[in-house]
Amino acid sequence: MKSKAIEYFNARIDRLKPHYDPAKLFAKLEKTARKIGAKSAYAILVLYYSLLGGNVPLKDRAMIIAALGYFILPADLLPDIMGLIGFTDDFAVIWYVYRRIRGSVTDDIKEKARRLVATWFPEE
């Protein structure tokens, strides 16, 4: 039997899912990786792979979906077309959630993120 809290978070996650699409996430990440830098790309990938990993608490999963969805959204508080300044709000959300979940991130997830970032930033 599910608790009320789990039902509540499942409902919230279901409401966020239309804004989160892995294909859109990777399309935007590949397009903007050079602008946002290796560290931010790494944080986004850690969030993505943590979501797939399944050992993240439900409320953190909801935050990850919301953060990645916000990164994907073309219309946000500061439009991304404003250059690096336009990504400031996205960074704030991504880094907040990253810091919140980093204690539960496995070495395997970190390595997957590092390998993909290395394809975009071979010099680092």
GROMACS .gro file of C-alpha atoms in nm:
model
  124
    1MET     CA    1   0.000   0.000   0.000
    2LYS     CA    2   0.142   0.337  -0.103
    3SER     CA    3   0.176   0.614   0.149
    4LYS     CA    4   0.016   0.953   0.089
    5ALA     CA    5   0.360   1.110   0.045
    6ILE     CA    6   0.455   0.866  -0.234
    7GLU     CA    7   0.121   0.924  -0.408
    8TYR     CA    8   0.175   1.300  -0.378
    9PHE     CA    9   0.525   1.288  -0.529
   10ASN     CA   10   0.420   1.046  -0.804
   11ALA     CA   11   0.145   1.290  -0.903
   12ARG     CA   12   0.397   1.577  -0.910
   13ILE     CA   13   0.643   1.376  -1.117
   14ASP     CA   14   0.368   1.289  -1.366
   15ARG     CA   15   0.288   1.660  -1.403
   16LEU     CA   16   0.653   1.741  -1.473
   17LYS     CA   17   0.718   1.464  -1.728
   18PRO     CA   18   0.573   1.650  -2.030
   19HIS     CA   19   0.845   1.913  -1.981
   20TYR     CA   20   1.123   1.658  -1.955
   21ASP     CA   21   1.233   1.473  -2.268
   22PRO     CA   22   1.575   1.303  -2.288
   23ALA     CA   23   1.599   1.365  -2.663
   24LYS     CA   24   1.542   1.739  -2.613
   25LEU     CA   25   1.784   1.739  -2.320
   26PHE     CA   26   2.067   1.591  -2.526
   27ALA     CA   27   1.990   1.808  -2.827
   28LYS     CA   28   2.016   2.123  -2.616
   29LEU     CA   29   2.317   1.995  -2.423
   30GLU     CA   30   2.510   1.912  -2.740
   31LYS     CA   31   2.421   2.252  -2.885
   32THR     CA   32   2.513   2.450  -2.574
   33ALA     CA   33   2.793   2.244  -2.415
   34ARG     CA   34   3.065   2.483  -2.529
   35LYS     CA   35   2.872   2.785  -2.398
   36ILE     CA   36   2.788   2.640  -2.057
   37GLY     CA   37   3.123   2.472  -1.992
   38ALA     CA   38   3.241   2.129  -1.889
   39LYS     CA   39   3.142   2.156  -1.522
   40SER     CA   40   2.783   2.251  -1.594
   41ALA     CA   41   2.753   1.987  -1.867
   42TYR     CA   42   2.890   1.733  -1.617
   43ALA     CA   43   2.634   1.835  -1.351
   44ILE     CA   44   2.349   1.801  -1.601
   45LEU     CA   45   2.471   1.456  -1.706
   46VAL     CA   46   2.507   1.344  -1.344
   47LEU     CA   47   2.145   1.446  -1.286
   48TYR     CA   48   2.035   1.260  -1.599
   49TYR     CA   49   2.224   0.940  -1.518
   50SER     CA   50   2.111   0.956  -1.154
   51LEU     CA   51   1.753   0.967  -1.273
   52LEU     CA   52   1.815   0.652  -1.476
   53GLY     CA   53   2.001   0.483  -1.189
   54GLY     CA   54   1.693   0.449  -0.974
   55ASN     CA   55   1.856   0.475  -0.631
   56VAL     CA   56   1.760   0.840  -0.587
   57PRO     CA   57   1.481   0.918  -0.339
   58LEU     CA   58   1.146   1.002  -0.494
   59LYS     CA   59   1.147   1.369  -0.393
   60ASP     CA   60   1.496   1.410  -0.542
   61ARG     CA   61   1.377   1.241  -0.863
   62ALA     CA   62   1.103   1.503  -0.887
   63MET     CA   63   1.360   1.781  -0.843
   64ILE     CA   64   1.587   1.628  -1.108
   65ILE     CA   65   1.301   1.607  -1.358
   66ALA     CA   66   1.203   1.966  -1.280
   67ALA     CA   67   1.563   2.094  -1.314
   68LEU     CA   68   1.628   1.913  -1.642
   69GLY     CA   69   1.288   2.020  -1.773
   70TYR     CA   70   1.368   2.381  -1.684
   71PHE     CA   71   1.700   2.356  -1.868
   72ILE     CA   72   1.517   2.229  -2.178
   73LEU     CA   73   1.238   2.488  -2.173
   74PRO     CA   74   1.299   2.757  -2.434
   75ALA     CA   75   1.104   3.016  -2.232
   76ASP     CA   76   1.238   3.072  -1.884
   77LEU     CA   77   1.313   3.352  -1.643
   78LEU     CA   78   1.621   3.465  -1.836
   79PRO     CA   79   1.602   3.365  -2.204
   80ASP     CA   80   1.894   3.151  -2.318
   81ILE     CA   81   1.941   3.372  -2.626
   82MET     CA   82   2.094   3.633  -2.392
   83GLY     CA   83   2.420   3.438  -2.405
   84LEU     CA   84   2.584   3.321  -2.085
   85ILE     CA   85   2.364   3.553  -1.877
   86GLY     CA   86   2.061   3.372  -2.016
   87PHE     CA   87   2.182   3.045  -1.863
   88THR     CA   88   2.223   3.191  -1.513
   89ASP     CA   89   1.881   3.080  -1.393
   90ASP     CA   90   1.928   2.736  -1.549
   91PHE     CA   91   2.266   2.701  -1.372
   92ALA     CA   92   2.116   2.800  -1.038
   93VAL     CA   93   1.851   2.530  -1.063
   94ILE     CA   94   2.089   2.262  -1.197
   95TRP     CA   95   2.359   2.329  -0.933
   96TYR     CA   96   2.108   2.341  -0.647
   97VAL     CA   97   1.971   2.001  -0.738
   98TYR     CA   98   2.319   1.861  -0.810
   99ARG     CA   99   2.443   1.964  -0.465
  100ARG     CA  100   2.133   1.815  -0.310
  101ILE     CA  101   2.180   1.467  -0.465
  102ARG     CA  102   2.558   1.439  -0.497
  103GLY     CA  103   2.580   1.227  -0.183
  104SER     CA  104   2.383   0.949  -0.350
  105VAL     CA  105   2.569   0.961  -0.683
  106THR     CA  106   2.761   0.642  -0.755
  107ASP     CA  107   3.109   0.627  -0.907
  108ASP     CA  108   2.957   0.458  -1.213
  109ILE     CA  109   2.728   0.756  -1.275
  110LYS     CA  110   3.017   0.999  -1.232
  111GLU     CA  111   3.228   0.801  -1.480
  112LYS     CA  112   2.951   0.792  -1.742
  113ALA     CA  113   2.913   1.169  -1.713
  114ARG     CA  114   3.291   1.223  -1.732
  115ARG     CA  115   3.321   1.009  -2.045
  116LEU     CA  116   3.051   1.199  -2.231
  117VAL     CA  117   3.184   1.539  -2.123
  118ALA     CA  118   3.527   1.430  -2.250
  119THR     CA  119   3.380   1.391  -2.600
  120TRP     CA  120   3.272   1.757  -2.595
  121PHE     CA  121   3.581   1.884  -2.413
  122PRO     CA  122   3.870   1.656  -2.515
  123GLU     CA  123   4.128   1.910  -2.397
  124GLU     CA  124   4.004   1.906  -2.035
   0.00000   0.00000   0.00000
